[in-house]
Coordinates of C-alpha atoms (C1' of nucleotides) in Angstrom, one line a residue:
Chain Z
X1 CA 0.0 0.0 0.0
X2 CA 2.6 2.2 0.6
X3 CA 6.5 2.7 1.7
X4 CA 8.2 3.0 5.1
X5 CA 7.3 5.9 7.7
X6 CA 9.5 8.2 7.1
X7 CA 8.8 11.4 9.1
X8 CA 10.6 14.8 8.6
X9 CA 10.7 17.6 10.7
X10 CA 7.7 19.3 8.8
X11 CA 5.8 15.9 9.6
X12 CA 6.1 16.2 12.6
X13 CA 5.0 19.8 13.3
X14 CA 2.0 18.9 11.4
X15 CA 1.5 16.4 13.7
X16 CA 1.6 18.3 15.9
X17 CA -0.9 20.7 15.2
X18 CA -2.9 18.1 14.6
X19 CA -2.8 16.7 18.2
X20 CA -4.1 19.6 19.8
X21 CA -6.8 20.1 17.2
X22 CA -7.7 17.3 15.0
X23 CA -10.4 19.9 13.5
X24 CA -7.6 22.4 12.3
X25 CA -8.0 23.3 8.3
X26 CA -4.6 22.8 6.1
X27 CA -4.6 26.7 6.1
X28 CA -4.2 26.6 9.5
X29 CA -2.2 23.9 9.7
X30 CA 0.1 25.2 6.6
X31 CA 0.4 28.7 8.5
X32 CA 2.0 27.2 11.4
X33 CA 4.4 25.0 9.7
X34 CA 5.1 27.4 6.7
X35 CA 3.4 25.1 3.6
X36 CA 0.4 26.2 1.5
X37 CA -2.9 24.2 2.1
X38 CA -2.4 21.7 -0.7
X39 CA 1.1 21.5 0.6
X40 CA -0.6 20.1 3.9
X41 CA -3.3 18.3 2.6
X42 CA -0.6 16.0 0.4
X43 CA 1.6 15.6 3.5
X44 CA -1.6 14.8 6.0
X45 CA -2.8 12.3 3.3
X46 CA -0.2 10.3 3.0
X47 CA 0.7 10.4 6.9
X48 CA -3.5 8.8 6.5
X49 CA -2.0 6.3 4.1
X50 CA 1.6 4.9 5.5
X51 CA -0.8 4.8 9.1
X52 CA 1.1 6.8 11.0
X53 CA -1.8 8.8 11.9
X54 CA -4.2 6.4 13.0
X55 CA -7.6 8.6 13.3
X56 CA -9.0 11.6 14.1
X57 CA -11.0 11.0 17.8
X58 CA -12.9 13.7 19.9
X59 CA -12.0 13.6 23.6
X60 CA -15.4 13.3 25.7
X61 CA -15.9 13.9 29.1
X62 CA -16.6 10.7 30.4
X63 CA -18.8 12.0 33.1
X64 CA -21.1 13.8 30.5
X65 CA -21.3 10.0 29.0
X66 CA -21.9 8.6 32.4
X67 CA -18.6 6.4 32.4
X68 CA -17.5 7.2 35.2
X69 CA -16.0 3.8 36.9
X70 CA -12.9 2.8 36.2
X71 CA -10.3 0.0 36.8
X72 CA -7.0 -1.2 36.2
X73 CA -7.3 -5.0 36.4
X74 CA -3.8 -7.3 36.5
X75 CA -4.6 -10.9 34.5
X76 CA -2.4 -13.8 35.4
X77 CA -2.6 -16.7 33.1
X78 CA -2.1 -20.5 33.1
X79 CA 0.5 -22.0 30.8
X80 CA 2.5 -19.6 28.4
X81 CA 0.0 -17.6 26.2
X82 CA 0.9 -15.7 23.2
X83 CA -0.2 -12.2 22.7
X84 CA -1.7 -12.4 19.8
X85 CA -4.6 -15.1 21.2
X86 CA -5.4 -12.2 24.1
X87 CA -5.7 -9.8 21.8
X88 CA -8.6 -11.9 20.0
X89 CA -10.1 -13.1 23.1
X90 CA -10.5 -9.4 24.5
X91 CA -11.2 -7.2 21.5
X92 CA -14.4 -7.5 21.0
X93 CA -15.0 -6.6 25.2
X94 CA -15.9 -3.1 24.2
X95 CA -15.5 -2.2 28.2
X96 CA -11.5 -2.2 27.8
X97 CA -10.2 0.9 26.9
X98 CA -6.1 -0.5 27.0
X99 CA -4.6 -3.9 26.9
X100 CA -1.1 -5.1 26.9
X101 CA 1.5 -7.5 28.1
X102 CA 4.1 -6.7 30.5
X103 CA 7.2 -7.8 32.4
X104 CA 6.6 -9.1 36.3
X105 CA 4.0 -12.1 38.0
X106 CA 1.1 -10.7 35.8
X107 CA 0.6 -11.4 32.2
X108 CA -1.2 -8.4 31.1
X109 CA -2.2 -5.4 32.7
X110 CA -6.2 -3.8 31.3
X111 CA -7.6 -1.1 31.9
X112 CA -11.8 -0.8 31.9
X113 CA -14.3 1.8 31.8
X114 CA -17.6 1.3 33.0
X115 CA -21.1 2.8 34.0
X116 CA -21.1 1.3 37.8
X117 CA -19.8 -0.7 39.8
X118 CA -22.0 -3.4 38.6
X119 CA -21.4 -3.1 34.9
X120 CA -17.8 -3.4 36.0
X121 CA -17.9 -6.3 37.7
X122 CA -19.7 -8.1 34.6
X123 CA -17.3 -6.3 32.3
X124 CA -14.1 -7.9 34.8
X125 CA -16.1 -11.8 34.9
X126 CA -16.4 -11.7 31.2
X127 CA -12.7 -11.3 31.1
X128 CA -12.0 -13.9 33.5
X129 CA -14.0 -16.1 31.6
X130 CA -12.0 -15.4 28.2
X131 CA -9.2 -18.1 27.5
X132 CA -6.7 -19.3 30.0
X133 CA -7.1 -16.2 32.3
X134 CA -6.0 -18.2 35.5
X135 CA -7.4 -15.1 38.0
X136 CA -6.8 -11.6 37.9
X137 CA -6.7 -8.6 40.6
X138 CA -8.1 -5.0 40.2
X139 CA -7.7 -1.9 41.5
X140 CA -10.6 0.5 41.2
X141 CA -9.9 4.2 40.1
X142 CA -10.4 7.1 42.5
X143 CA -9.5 10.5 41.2
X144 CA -8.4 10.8 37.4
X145 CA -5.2 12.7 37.7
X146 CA -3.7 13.3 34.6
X147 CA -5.1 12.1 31.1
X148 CA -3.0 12.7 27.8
X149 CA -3.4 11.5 24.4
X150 CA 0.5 9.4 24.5
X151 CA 2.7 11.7 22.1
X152 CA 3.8 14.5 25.2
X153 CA 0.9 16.6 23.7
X154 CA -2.7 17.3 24.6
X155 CA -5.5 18.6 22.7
X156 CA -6.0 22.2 23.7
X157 CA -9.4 23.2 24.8
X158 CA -11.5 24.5 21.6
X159 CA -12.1 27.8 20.1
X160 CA -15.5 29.4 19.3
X161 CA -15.3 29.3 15.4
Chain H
X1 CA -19.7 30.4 30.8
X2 CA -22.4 28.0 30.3
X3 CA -25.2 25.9 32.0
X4 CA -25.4 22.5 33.0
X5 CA -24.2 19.9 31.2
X6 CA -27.5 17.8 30.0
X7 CA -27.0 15.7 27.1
X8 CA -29.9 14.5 24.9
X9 CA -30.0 11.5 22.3
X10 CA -29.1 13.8 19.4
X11 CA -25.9 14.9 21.3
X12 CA -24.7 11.2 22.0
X13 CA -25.1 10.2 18.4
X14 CA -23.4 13.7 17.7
X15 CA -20.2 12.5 19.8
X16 CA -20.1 9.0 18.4
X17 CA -20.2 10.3 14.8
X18 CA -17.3 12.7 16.2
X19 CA -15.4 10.5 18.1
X20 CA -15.3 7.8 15.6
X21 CA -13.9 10.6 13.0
X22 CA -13.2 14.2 14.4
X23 CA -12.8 15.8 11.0
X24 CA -16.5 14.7 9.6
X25 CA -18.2 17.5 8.3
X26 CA -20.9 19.4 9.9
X27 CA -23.4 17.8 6.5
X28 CA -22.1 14.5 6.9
X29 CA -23.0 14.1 10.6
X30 CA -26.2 15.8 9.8
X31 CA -26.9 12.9 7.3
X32 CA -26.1 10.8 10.6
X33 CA -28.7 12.3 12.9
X34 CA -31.2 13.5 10.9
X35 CA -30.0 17.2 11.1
X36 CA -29.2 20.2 9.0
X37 CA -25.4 21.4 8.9
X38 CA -26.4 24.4 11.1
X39 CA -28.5 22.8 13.5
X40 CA -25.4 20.0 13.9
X41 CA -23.2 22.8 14.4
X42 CA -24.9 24.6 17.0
X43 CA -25.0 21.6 18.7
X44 CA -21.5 21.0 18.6
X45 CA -20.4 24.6 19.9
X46 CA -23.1 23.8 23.1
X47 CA -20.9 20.9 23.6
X48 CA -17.7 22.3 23.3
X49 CA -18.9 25.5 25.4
X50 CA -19.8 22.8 27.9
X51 CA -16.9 21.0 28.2
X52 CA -18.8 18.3 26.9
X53 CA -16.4 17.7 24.4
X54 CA -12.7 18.1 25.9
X55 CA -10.9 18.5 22.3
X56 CA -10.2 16.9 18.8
X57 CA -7.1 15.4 18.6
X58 CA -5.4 13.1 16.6
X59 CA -4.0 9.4 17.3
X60 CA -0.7 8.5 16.2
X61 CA 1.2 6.0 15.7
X62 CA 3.7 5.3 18.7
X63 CA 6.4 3.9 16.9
X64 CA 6.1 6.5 14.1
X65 CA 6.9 9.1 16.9
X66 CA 10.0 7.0 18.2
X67 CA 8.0 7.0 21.5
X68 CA 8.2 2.7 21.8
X69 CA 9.0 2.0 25.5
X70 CA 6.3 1.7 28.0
X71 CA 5.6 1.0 31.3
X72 CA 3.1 1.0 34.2
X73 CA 4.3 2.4 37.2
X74 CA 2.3 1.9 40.8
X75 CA 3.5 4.5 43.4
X76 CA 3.5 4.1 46.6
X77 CA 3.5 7.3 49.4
X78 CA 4.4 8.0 52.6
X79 CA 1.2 9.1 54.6
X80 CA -2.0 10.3 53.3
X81 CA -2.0 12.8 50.1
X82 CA -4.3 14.6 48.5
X83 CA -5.1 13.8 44.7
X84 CA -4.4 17.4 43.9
X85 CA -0.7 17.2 45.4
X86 CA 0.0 14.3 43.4
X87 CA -1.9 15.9 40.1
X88 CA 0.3 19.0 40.6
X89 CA 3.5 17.4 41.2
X90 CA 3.3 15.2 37.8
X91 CA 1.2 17.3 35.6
X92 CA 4.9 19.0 34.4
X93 CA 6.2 15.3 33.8
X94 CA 5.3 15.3 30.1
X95 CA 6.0 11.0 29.7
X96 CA 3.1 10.7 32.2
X97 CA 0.6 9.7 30.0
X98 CA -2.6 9.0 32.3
X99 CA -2.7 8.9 36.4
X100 CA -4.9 8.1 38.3
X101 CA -5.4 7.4 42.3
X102 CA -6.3 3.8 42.9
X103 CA -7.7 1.2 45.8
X104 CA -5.5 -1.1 47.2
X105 CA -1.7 -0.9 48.5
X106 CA -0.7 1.6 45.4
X107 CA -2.0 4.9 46.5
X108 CA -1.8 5.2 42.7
X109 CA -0.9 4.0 39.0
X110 CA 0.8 6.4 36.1
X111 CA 1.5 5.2 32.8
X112 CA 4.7 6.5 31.4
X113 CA 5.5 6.7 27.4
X114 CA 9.5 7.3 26.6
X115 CA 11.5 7.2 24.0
X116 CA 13.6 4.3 24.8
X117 CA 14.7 2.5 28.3
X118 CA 17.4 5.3 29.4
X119 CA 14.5 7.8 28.7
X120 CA 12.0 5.9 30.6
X121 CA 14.4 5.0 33.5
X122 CA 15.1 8.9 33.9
X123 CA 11.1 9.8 33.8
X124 CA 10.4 7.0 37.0
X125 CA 13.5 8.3 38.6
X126 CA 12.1 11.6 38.5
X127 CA 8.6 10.6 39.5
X128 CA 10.2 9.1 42.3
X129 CA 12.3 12.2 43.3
X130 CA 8.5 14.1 43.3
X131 CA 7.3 14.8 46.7
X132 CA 6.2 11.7 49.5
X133 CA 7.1 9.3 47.2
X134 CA 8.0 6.3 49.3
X135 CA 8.7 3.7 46.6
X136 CA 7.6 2.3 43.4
X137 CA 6.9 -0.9 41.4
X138 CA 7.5 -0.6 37.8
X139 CA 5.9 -3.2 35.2
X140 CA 7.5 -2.7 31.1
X141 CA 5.2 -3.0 28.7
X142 CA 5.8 -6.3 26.1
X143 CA 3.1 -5.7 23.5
X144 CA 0.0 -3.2 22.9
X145 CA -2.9 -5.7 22.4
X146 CA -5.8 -2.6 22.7
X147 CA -5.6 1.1 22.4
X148 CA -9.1 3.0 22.7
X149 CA -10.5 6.2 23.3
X150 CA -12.6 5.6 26.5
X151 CA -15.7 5.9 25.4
X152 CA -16.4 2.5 24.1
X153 CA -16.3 4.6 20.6
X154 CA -13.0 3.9 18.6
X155 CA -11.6 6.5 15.7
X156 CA -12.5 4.8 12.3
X157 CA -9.7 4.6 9.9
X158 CA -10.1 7.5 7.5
X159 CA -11.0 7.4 4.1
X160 CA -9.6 8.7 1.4
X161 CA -10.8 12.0 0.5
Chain O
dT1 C1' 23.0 18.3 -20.1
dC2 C1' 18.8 15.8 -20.1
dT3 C1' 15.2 13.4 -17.8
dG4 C1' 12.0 11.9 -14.3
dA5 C1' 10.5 12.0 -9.6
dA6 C1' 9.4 14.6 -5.6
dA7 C1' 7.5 18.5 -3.3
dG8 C1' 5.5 23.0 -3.4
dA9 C1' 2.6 27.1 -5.4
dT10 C1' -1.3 29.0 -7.7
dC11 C1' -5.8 28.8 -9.3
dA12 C1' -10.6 27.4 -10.2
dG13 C1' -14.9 25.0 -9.0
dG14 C1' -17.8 23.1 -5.9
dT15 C1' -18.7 22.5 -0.9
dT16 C1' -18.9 23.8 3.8
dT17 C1' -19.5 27.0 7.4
Chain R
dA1 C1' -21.2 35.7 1.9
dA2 C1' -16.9 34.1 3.3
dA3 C1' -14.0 30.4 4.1
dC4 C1' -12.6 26.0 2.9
dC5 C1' -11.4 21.7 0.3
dT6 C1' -9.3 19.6 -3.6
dG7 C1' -8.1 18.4 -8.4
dA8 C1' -5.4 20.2 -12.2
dT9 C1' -1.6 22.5 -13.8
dC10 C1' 2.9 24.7 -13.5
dT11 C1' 7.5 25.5 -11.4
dT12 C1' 11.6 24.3 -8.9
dT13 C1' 15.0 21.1 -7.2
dC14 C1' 17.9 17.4 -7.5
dA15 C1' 19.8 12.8 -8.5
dG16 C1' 21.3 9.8 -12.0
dA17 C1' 22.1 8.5 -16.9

DNA sequence: TCTGAAAGATCAGGTTT
DNA sequence: AAACCTGATCTTTCAGA
């Protein structure tokens, strides 16, 4: 489909901009990092195409969606499992927000939005239920602290247009 | 600024379309919900001047970025601290990518992004350096098996244009 | 020097805001 | 009505034959 990912500096002031407003136009965008709008719209099309932007998302507040219990839940597994089986077995929980596999006793370490306490605890037994999961242990989330999108850069709080 | 923040079923479907894709036009998630562009957009702005909606923002890929070393860190304090202490002491800790106070023995969990394992090693060691923190248990990440938004709603992959 | 690919600018038309 | 998106076309640069 396409070549490597190469990013230049130019790249990646665009994605920058981009980061703290997915909703900025190439002229904007192209004002910033010195290109015309075509300029932009080539460059932002073919970061699309090699995937090293992955999407454009819109950062709710989960309280205004009523999600507002949260866990981080350690799963410990029997026998040696590879990563690619628990990424089938939990992708279609819609519940899990992050998955992965670390280093240390657990296997993998998921983290799970919920409405309540009780949709969690459904949410956390259908997981123990999926493949191999020998038991797991949870923590329940008090106070959000800090929440960023994973590149060192947050979206910044919209203008009225 | 504005009033309360009282979403109806217009405004959900409004977010999903918007999550799933924050650059959709204000037509195309009209054609969605049943709306006209300007009554979608109005909308919208109520949403945003509600802190409904937090931001756009883009997802990239990690390992386009160079950012491909993770870890979860629990922290552990000495004596009792307020969420806002610990928010304040990590917010200028830019490889924090979430925190969040927890139940349990960890008074709370932080997930750290970095560059590579020096880069990581130095972010925990300063963590650790910020104020009444007793000790801390560090787990690397091995694989990503899910990345999501939070809201159940996942960006789509965009089109071509 | 010539040629082709890559990247940017300008412009026009249809669309969106 | 004004701003924006986007395809078409033209120019520049640069590497390799």
């Amino acid at each position: 489909m396409s070549g490597p990912m190469v990013l230049d500096e130019t790249d990646e002031r665009i994605l920058t901009v981009l980061t703290r407003n997915a909703r900025a136009t190439f002229n904007e965008i192209g004002s910033v990092v010195g290109l015309s709008a075509p300029a932009v719209k080539r460059r932002v099309d073919r970061l699309v195409a090699s995937k090293a932007i992955r999407g454009f998302t819109t950062v709710v507040d989960p309280a205004a969606m009523g999600w507002t219990t949260e866990a981080y839940v350690s799963v410990f597994c029997t026998g040696v499992v590879a990563p690619e089986v628990l990424a089938r077995a939990w992708e279609d929980i819609p519940e899990i927000v992050s998955a992965a596999t670390v280093t240390g006793a657990a296997d993998a370490v998921l983290r799970v939005v919920a409405s309540d306490v009780g949709h969690l605890e459904r949410a956390i037994e259908r997981i123990r239920r999926s493949g191999s999961v020998d038991h797991s242990d949870s923590v329940i989330v008090l106070s959000r602290l800090i929440e960023r999108t994973g590149n060192g850069r947050e979206p910044v709080e919209p203008q009225d247009s």
